[in-house]
């Protein structure tokens, strides 16, 4: 009589998905950061959020990449639940879910938190609340697309097990 036991540690697997999401977030954040700096010209505004209104390109990049990794890891933990756990490796599911996550980040961060924070530290002219700027939405969709693609690739290649 043969018995097998599942030795997969759910905590270890969750850590793996968080790591995979963090890696995806870093890749996505690098591309999104280039868009923010060169298309939107707003990387110094991100820096100003952490320097009490003083524009800073280097602080902007550090904060943006930290946010990108953190949100990517959060996404990895969020999709490490049924039914997504079993399907996130399918490109259409991983990318679609991450794009929805990117849109949600835009809705929370750019539409509400960004103008509240930047207006509070006195950076530039007051941003409207809600801030419904379209280009940051495009950037967050790109972030989500790349986050989902990288995470799906890591799941498919079993790099996270």
C-alpha positions as CSV (number, residue, x, y, z in Angstrom):
1,X,0.0,0.0,0.0
2,X,1.4,3.3,-1.0
3,X,0.4,6.7,0.3
4,X,1.6,10.1,-0.8
5,X,1.5,13.2,1.2
6,X,1.4,16.7,-0.1
7,X,4.6,18.4,1.2
8,X,3.8,21.8,-0.3
9,X,3.9,24.4,2.4
10,X,1.2,27.0,1.7
11,X,3.2,29.7,3.5
12,X,6.3,29.0,1.3
13,X,4.1,29.0,-1.8
14,X,2.5,32.3,-0.7
15,X,6.0,33.7,-0.2
16,X,6.9,32.5,-3.7
17,X,3.9,34.2,-5.3
18,X,4.8,37.4,-3.4
19,X,8.4,37.1,-4.7
20,X,7.1,36.5,-8.2
21,X,4.8,39.5,-8.0
22,X,7.6,41.6,-6.7
23,X,9.8,40.6,-9.6
24,X,7.0,41.3,-12.0
25,X,6.4,44.6,-10.3
26,X,10.1,45.6,-10.6
27,X,10.1,44.8,-14.4
28,X,6.8,46.6,-14.9
29,X,7.9,49.5,-12.7
30,X,11.1,50.1,-14.7
31,X,9.1,50.3,-18.0
32,X,6.4,52.4,-16.3
33,X,9.0,54.7,-14.8
34,X,10.5,55.4,-18.2
35,X,7.0,56.4,-19.3
36,X,6.5,58.6,-16.2
37,X,9.8,60.4,-16.7
38,X,9.9,60.9,-20.4
39,X,6.3,60.9,-21.5
40,X,4.6,62.4,-18.6
41,X,7.5,64.4,-17.1
42,X,6.2,63.6,-13.6
43,X,8.9,61.5,-11.9
44,X,10.0,64.6,-9.9
45,X,6.5,64.9,-8.7
46,X,6.7,61.5,-7.1
47,X,9.9,62.6,-5.4
48,X,8.1,65.7,-4.2
49,X,5.6,63.5,-2.4
50,X,8.4,62.3,-0.1
51,X,10.5,65.5,0.2
52,X,7.6,67.7,1.3
53,X,7.2,69.5,-2.0
54,X,10.8,69.6,-3.3
55,X,11.0,68.0,-6.7
56,X,13.5,65.2,-6.8
57,X,14.2,62.8,-9.7
58,X,16.3,60.4,-7.6
59,X,13.8,60.2,-4.8
60,X,11.0,59.9,-7.4
61,X,12.7,56.8,-8.9
62,X,13.4,55.2,-5.6
63,X,9.8,55.7,-4.4
64,X,8.3,54.6,-7.7
65,X,10.3,51.4,-7.8
66,X,9.6,50.7,-4.1
67,X,5.9,51.2,-4.9
68,X,6.1,49.0,-8.0
69,X,7.7,46.1,-6.1
70,X,5.4,46.4,-3.1
71,X,2.2,46.5,-5.2
72,X,3.6,43.7,-7.4
73,X,4.1,41.5,-4.3
74,X,0.7,42.5,-3.0
75,X,-0.7,41.3,-6.3
76,X,1.2,38.0,-6.0
77,X,-0.3,37.4,-2.6
78,X,-3.8,38.4,-3.8
79,X,-3.9,36.0,-6.7
80,X,-2.5,33.2,-4.5
81,X,-6.1,32.3,-3.7
82,X,-8.6,30.0,-5.4
83,X,-9.7,30.1,-8.2
84,X,-6.8,32.4,-9.4
85,X,-4.0,30.3,-8.0
86,X,-4.7,27.5,-10.5
87,X,-5.3,29.8,-13.5
88,X,-2.9,32.8,-13.1
89,X,-0.3,31.0,-15.2
90,X,-2.6,31.3,-18.2
91,X,-1.4,34.4,-20.0
92,X,-4.9,35.8,-20.5
93,X,-5.9,35.3,-16.9
94,X,-2.6,36.6,-15.4
95,X,-2.5,39.6,-17.7
96,X,-6.2,40.4,-17.5
97,X,-6.2,40.2,-13.7
98,X,-3.1,42.3,-13.4
99,X,-4.5,44.9,-15.8
100,X,-7.6,45.2,-13.7
101,X,-5.3,45.5,-10.6
102,X,-3.4,48.3,-12.4
103,X,-6.6,50.2,-13.2
104,X,-7.6,49.8,-9.5
105,X,-4.2,51.3,-8.5
106,X,-4.8,54.2,-10.8
107,X,-8.3,54.8,-9.5
108,X,-7.1,54.8,-5.9
109,X,-3.6,56.4,-6.2
110,X,-3.8,58.8,-9.1
111,X,-7.5,59.8,-9.0
112,X,-7.6,60.4,-5.2
113,X,-4.3,60.0,-3.2
114,X,-2.0,61.7,-5.7
115,X,-3.8,65.0,-5.7
116,X,-4.5,65.0,-2.0
117,X,-0.8,64.3,-1.2
118,X,0.8,66.6,-3.7
119,X,-1.7,69.5,-3.0
120,X,-1.0,69.0,0.8
121,X,2.8,69.3,0.3
122,X,2.3,72.4,-1.9
123,X,3.8,70.9,-5.1
124,X,2.9,73.0,-8.1
125,X,-0.5,74.2,-9.0
126,X,-3.3,72.4,-7.3
127,X,-4.4,69.1,-8.9
128,X,-8.1,68.5,-9.5
129,X,-9.8,66.1,-7.2
130,X,-10.7,63.6,-8.7
131,X,-7.7,63.6,-11.0
132,X,-9.0,61.7,-14.1
133,X,-5.9,62.2,-16.2
134,X,-5.8,59.6,-19.0
135,X,-2.0,59.1,-19.5
136,X,-1.4,57.9,-16.0
137,X,-4.2,55.4,-16.6
138,X,-2.4,54.2,-19.8
139,X,0.8,53.8,-17.7
140,X,-1.0,51.8,-15.1
141,X,-2.5,49.5,-17.7
142,X,1.1,49.0,-19.1
143,X,2.2,48.3,-15.5
144,X,-0.5,45.7,-15.1
145,X,0.1,44.1,-18.4
146,X,3.8,43.6,-17.7
147,X,3.2,42.5,-14.1
148,X,0.7,39.9,-15.3
149,X,3.0,38.7,-18.1
150,X,6.0,38.3,-15.9
151,X,4.1,36.5,-13.1
152,X,2.4,34.2,-15.6
153,X,5.7,33.4,-17.1
154,X,7.2,32.6,-13.7
155,X,4.2,30.4,-12.8
156,X,4.3,28.6,-16.2
157,X,8.0,27.8,-15.9
158,X,7.4,26.6,-12.3
159,X,10.0,29.1,-11.1
160,X,7.8,29.9,-8.1
161,X,7.5,26.3,-6.7
